[in-house]
Tab-separated table of C-alpha atoms in Angstrom:
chain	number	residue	atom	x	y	z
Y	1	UNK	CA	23.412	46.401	-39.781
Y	2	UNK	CA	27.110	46.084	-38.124
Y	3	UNK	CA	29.644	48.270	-39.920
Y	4	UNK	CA	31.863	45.762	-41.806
Y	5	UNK	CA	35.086	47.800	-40.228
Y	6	UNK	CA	34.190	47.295	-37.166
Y	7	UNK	CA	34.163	42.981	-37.371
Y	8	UNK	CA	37.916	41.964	-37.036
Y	9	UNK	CA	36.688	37.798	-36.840
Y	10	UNK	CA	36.652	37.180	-40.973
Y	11	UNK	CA	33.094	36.830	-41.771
Y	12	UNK	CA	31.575	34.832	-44.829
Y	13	UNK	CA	28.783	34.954	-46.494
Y	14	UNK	CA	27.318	31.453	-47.873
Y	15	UNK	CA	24.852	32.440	-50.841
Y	16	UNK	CA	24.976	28.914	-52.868
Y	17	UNK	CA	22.739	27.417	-55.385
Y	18	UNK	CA	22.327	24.282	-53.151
Y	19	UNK	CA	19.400	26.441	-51.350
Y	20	UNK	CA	20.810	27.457	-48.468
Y	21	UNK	CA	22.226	30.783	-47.281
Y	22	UNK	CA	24.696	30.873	-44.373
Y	23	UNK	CA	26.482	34.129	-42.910
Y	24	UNK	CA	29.596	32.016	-40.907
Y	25	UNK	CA	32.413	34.382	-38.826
Y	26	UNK	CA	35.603	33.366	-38.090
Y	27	UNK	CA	38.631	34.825	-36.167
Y	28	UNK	CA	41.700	33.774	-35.133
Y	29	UNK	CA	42.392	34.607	-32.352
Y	30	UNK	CA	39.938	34.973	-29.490
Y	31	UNK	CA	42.332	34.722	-26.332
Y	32	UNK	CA	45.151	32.958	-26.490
Y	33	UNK	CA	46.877	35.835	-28.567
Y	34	UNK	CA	46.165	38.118	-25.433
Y	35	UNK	CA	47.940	36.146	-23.100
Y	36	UNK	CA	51.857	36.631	-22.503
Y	37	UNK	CA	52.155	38.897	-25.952
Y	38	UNK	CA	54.172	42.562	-25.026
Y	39	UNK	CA	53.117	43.865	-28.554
Y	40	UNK	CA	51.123	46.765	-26.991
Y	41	UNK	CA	48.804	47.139	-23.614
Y	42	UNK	CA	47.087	43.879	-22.714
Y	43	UNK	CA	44.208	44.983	-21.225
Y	44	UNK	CA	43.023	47.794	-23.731
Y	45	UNK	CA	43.662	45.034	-26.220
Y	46	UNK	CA	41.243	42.567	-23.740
Y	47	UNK	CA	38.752	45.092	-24.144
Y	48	UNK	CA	38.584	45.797	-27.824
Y	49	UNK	CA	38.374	41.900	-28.176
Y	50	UNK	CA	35.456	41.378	-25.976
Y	51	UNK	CA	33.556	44.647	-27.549
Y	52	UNK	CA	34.197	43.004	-30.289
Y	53	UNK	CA	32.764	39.301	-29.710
Y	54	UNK	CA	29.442	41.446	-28.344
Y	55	UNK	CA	28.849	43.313	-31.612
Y	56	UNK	CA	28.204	39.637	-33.256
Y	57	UNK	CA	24.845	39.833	-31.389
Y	58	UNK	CA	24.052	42.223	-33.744
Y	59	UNK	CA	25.246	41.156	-37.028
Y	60	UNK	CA	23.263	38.521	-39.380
Y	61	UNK	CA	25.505	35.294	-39.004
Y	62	UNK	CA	24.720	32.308	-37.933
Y	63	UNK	CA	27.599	30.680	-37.409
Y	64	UNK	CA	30.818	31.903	-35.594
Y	65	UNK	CA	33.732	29.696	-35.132
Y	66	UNK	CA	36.448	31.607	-33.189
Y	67	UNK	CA	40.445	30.033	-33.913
Y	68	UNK	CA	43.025	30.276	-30.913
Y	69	UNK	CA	39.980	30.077	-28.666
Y	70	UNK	CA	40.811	30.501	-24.720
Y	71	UNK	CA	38.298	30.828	-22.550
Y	72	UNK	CA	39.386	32.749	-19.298
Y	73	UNK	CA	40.325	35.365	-22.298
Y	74	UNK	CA	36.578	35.666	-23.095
Y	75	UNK	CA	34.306	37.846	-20.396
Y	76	UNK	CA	31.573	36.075	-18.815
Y	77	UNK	CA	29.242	38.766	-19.996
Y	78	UNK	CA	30.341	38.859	-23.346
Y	79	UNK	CA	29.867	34.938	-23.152
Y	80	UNK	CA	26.371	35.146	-22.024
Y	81	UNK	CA	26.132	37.953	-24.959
Y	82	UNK	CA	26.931	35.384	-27.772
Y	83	UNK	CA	24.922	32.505	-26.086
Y	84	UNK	CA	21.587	34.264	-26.463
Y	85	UNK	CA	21.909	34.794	-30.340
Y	86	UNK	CA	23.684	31.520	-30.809
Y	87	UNK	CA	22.602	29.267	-28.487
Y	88	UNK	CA	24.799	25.940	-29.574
Y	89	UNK	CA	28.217	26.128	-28.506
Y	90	UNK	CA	30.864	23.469	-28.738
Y	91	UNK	CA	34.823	24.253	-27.713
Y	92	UNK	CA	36.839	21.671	-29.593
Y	93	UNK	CA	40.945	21.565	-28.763
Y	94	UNK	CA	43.510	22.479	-31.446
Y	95	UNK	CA	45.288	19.066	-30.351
Y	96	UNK	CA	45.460	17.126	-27.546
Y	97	UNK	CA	48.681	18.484	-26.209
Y	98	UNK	CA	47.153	21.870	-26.809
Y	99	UNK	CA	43.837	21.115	-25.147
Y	100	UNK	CA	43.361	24.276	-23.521
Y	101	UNK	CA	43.616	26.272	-26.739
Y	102	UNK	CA	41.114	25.740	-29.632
Y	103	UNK	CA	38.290	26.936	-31.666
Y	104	UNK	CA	34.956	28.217	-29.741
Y	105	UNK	CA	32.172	27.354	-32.081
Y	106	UNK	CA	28.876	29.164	-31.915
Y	107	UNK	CA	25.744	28.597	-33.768
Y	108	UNK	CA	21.916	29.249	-34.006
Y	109	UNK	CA	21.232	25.833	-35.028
Y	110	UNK	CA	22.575	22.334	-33.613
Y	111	UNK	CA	25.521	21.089	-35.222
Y	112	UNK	CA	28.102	17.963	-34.751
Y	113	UNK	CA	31.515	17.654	-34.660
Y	114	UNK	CA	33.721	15.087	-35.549
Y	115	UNK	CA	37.373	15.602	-34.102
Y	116	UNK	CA	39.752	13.235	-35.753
Y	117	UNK	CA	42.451	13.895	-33.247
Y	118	UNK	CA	46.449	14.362	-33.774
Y	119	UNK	CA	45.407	13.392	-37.145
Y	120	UNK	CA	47.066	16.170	-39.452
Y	121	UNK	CA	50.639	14.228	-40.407
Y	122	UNK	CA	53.438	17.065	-39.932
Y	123	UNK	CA	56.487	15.226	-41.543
Y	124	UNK	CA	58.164	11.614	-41.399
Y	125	UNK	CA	59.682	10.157	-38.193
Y	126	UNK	CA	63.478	12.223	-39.274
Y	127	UNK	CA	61.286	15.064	-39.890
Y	128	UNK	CA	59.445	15.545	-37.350
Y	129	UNK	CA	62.342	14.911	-34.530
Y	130	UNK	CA	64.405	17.207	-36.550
Y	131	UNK	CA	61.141	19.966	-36.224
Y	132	UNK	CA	60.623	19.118	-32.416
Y	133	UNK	CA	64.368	19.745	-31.516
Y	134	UNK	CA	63.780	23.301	-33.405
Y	135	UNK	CA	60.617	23.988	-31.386
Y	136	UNK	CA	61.557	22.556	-27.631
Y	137	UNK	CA	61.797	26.225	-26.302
Y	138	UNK	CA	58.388	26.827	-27.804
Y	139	UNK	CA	54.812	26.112	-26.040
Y	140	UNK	CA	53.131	25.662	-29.028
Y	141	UNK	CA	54.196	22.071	-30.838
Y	142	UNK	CA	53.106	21.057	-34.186
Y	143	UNK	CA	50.216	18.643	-33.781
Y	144	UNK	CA	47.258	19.229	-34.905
Y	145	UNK	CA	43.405	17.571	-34.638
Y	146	UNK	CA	41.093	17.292	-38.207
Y	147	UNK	CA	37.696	19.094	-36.920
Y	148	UNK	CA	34.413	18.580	-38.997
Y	149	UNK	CA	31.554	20.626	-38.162
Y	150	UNK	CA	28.712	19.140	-39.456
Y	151	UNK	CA	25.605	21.313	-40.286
Y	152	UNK	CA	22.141	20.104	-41.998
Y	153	UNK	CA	23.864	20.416	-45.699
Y	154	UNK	CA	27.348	21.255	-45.805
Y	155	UNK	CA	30.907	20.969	-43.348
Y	156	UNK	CA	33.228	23.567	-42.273
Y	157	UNK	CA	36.311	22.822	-41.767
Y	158	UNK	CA	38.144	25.292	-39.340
Y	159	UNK	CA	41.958	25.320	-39.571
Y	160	UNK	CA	45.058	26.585	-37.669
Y	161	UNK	CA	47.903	24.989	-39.286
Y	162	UNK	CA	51.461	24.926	-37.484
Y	163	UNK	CA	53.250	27.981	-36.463
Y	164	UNK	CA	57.791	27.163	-37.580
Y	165	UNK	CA	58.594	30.272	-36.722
Y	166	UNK	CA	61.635	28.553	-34.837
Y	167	UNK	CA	62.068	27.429	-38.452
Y	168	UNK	CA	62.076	30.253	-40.096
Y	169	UNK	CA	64.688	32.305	-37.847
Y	170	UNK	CA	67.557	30.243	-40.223
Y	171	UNK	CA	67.995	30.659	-43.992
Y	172	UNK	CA	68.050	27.361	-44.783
Y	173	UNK	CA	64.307	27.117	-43.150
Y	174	UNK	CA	63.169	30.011	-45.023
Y	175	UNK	CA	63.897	28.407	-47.949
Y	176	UNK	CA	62.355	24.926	-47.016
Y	177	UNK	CA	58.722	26.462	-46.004
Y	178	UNK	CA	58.749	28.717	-49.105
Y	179	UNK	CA	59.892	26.928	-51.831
Y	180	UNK	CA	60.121	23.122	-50.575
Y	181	UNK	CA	57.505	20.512	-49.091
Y	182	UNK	CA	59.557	19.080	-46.125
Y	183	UNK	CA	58.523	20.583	-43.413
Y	184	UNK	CA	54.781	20.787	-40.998
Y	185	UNK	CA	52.336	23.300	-43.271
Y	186	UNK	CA	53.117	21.146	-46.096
Y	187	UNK	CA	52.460	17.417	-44.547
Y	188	UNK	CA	49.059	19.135	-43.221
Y	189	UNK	CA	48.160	20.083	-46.048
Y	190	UNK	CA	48.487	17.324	-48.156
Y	191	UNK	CA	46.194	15.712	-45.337
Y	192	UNK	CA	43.519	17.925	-45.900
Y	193	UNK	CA	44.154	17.338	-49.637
Y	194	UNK	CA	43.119	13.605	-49.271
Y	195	UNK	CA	40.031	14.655	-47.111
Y	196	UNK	CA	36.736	12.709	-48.589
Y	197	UNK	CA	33.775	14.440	-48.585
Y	198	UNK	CA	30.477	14.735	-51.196
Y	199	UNK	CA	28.751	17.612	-49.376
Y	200	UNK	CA	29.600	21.367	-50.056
Y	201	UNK	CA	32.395	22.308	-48.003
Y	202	UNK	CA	34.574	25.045	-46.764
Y	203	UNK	CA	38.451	25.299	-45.278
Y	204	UNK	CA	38.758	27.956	-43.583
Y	205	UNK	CA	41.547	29.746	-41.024
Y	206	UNK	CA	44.971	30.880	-40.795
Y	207	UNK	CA	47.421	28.530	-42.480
Y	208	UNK	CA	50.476	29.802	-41.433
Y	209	UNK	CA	51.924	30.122	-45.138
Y	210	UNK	CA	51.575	33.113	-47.143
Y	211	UNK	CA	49.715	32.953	-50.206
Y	212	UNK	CA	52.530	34.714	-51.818
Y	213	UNK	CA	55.848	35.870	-50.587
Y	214	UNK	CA	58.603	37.776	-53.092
Y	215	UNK	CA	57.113	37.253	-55.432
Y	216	UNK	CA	56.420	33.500	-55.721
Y	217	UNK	CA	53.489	31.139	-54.027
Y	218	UNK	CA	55.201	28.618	-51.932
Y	219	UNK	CA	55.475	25.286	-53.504
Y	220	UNK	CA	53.143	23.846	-50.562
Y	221	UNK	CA	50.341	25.300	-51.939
Y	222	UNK	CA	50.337	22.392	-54.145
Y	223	UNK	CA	49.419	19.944	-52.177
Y	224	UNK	CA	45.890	21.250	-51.623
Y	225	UNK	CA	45.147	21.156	-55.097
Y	226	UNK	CA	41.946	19.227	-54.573
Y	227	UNK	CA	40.666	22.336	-53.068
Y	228	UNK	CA	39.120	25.377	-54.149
Y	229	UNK	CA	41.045	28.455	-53.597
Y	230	UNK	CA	38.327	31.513	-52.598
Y	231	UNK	CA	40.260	34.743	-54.905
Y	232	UNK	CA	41.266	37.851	-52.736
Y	233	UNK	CA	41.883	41.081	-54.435
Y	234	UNK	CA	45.421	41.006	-55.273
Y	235	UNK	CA	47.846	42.791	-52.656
Y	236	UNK	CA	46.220	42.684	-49.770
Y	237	UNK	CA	47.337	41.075	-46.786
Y	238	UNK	CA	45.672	40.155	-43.369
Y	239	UNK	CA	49.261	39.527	-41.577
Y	240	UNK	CA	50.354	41.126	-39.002
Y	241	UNK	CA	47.693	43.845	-38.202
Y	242	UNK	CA	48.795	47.670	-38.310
Y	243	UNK	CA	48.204	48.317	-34.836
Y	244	UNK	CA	51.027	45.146	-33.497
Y	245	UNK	CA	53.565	46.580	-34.725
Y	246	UNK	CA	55.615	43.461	-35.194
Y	247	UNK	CA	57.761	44.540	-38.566
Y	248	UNK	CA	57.353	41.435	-40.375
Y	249	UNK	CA	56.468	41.329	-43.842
Y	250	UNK	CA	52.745	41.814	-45.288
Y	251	UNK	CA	50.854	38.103	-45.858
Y	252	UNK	CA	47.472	36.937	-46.774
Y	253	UNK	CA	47.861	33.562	-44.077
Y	254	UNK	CA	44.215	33.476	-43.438
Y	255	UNK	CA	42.466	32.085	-46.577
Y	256	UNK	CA	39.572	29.639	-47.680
Y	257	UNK	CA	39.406	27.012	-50.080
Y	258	UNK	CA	35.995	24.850	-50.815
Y	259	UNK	CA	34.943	21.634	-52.253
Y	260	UNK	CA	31.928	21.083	-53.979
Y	261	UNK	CA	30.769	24.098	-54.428
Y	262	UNK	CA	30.214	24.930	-58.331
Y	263	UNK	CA	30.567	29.495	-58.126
Y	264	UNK	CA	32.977	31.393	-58.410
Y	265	UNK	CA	34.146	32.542	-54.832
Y	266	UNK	CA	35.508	35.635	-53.819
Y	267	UNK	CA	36.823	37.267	-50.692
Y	268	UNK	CA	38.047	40.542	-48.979
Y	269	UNK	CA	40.246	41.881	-46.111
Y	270	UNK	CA	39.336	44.247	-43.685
Y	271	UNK	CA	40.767	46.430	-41.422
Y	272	UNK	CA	40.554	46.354	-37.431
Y	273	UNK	CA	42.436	46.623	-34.727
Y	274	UNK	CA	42.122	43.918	-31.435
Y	275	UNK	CA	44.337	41.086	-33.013
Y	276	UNK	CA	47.457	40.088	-34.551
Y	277	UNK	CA	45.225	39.056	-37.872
Y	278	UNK	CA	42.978	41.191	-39.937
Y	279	UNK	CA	39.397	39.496	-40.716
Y	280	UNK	CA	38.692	38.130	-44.118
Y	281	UNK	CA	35.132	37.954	-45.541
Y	282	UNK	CA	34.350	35.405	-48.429
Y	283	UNK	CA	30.894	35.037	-50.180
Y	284	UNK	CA	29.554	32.546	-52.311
């Protein structure tokens, strides 16, 4: 069996009384955090990444769903590596503006996916021109596509919610995306809140919003209260890594919520080193 501290993608565990079993690994981000990022040396970075993505050949999942996905990031090998244990693949873009960056889905057995896209709402017409003037130096704009992957009896939802870090440089911001609902993460949210579904589901990904920050949960939080939170020991964090270096504050942004699903769920962080996020691991 693959030691757990060497899997940096957050792996779950689906145990459910519905009578199936799923082990389902997700990472953000396979790629697109190499590219253009002077936290430390690129190509030793590369490396660990695609050692990484090889070692899932090993493991027991049958699902992995990799977030910021970028292809030319991903060596051919290691491609051909991950096709022969999971031989359906789909690559679905974060957005449409964003086409070339996404979420690299991988699977022993055939799946759909439904890509509603552009379709998680990031603020009202003031809102959002008042959000695009903050971001027009940026690459990465707040738009974001609804993607449904659709297995024989339950949907996983993977998520990568928007980034305001342009935002958050002024007080004012800080304040808004903590402890207000007016700005991207919270719209998207409240989208996903009024997501229909009877089948056993999971939300999974980085959300961009801490669970808790000084103390307090961000008033956001609220409007995904049709959701399941999965509970994480309490202090732990799985933002920014150890090895980036960035000096930002400690923050659980990857999580996962389900729907449908009658257990108690709990997760865990792990350490690794290869990304900007730590892997999560959830089981139910």
């Amino acid at each position: 069996m693959m030691n757990r501290l060497m899997i940096w993608p957050m792996i779950f565990m689906l145990f459910s009384s519905y009578g199936w079993a799923k082990e389902i690994i997700l990472w953000n981000s396979a790629g697109a955090w190499h590219i253009g990022q002077p936290v430390y040396d690129q190509g030793v970075n590369a490396k660990k990444m695609n050692q990484t993505l090889k070692s899932f050949s090993q493991s027991q999942a049958d699902i992995v769903v990799l977030g910021e996905y970028h292809q030319p990031a991903v060596e051919a090998d290691t491609f051909k590596v991950l096709l022969k244990k999971f031989p359906f693949f789909k690559y679905v873009p974060v957005s449409t503006l964003n086409s070339h960056i996404g979420y690299g889905i991988f699977s022993k057995t055939a799946f759909s996916v439904n890509v509603q896209n552009d379709a998680l709402e990031w603020g009202s017409p003031i809102t959002k021109a008042e959000w695009k003037k903050r971001s027009e130096n940026t690459n990465w704009d707040f738009t974001r596509s609804l993607v449904i992957c659709q297995f024989d009896n339950f949907q996983l939802i993977p998520a990568h919610l928007s980034q305001p870090w342009t935002y958050l440089n002024q007080i004012s911001g800080l304040k808004e995306i903590l402890w207000g609902t007016d700005h991207p993460v919270a719209y998207q949210l409240n989208t996903l809140n009024n997501y229909q579904t009877n089948l056993p589901t999971v939300l999974i990904g980085d959300f961009n919003l801490p669970r808790e920050l000084m103390g307090k949960t961000p008033k956001a939080w609220e409007k995904l209260s049709r959701w399941e939170r999965v509970k994480f020991p309490s202090k732990v964090s799985s933002f920014p890594a150890p090895s980036t270096h960035f000096g930002m504050p400690s923050m659980l942004l990857d999580q996962a919520f389900t729907r449908n699903l009658s257990q108690e769920i709990t997760g865990e962080v792990f350490n690794a080193e290869g990304s900007d996020h730590l892997p999560i691991l959830i089981r139910f």
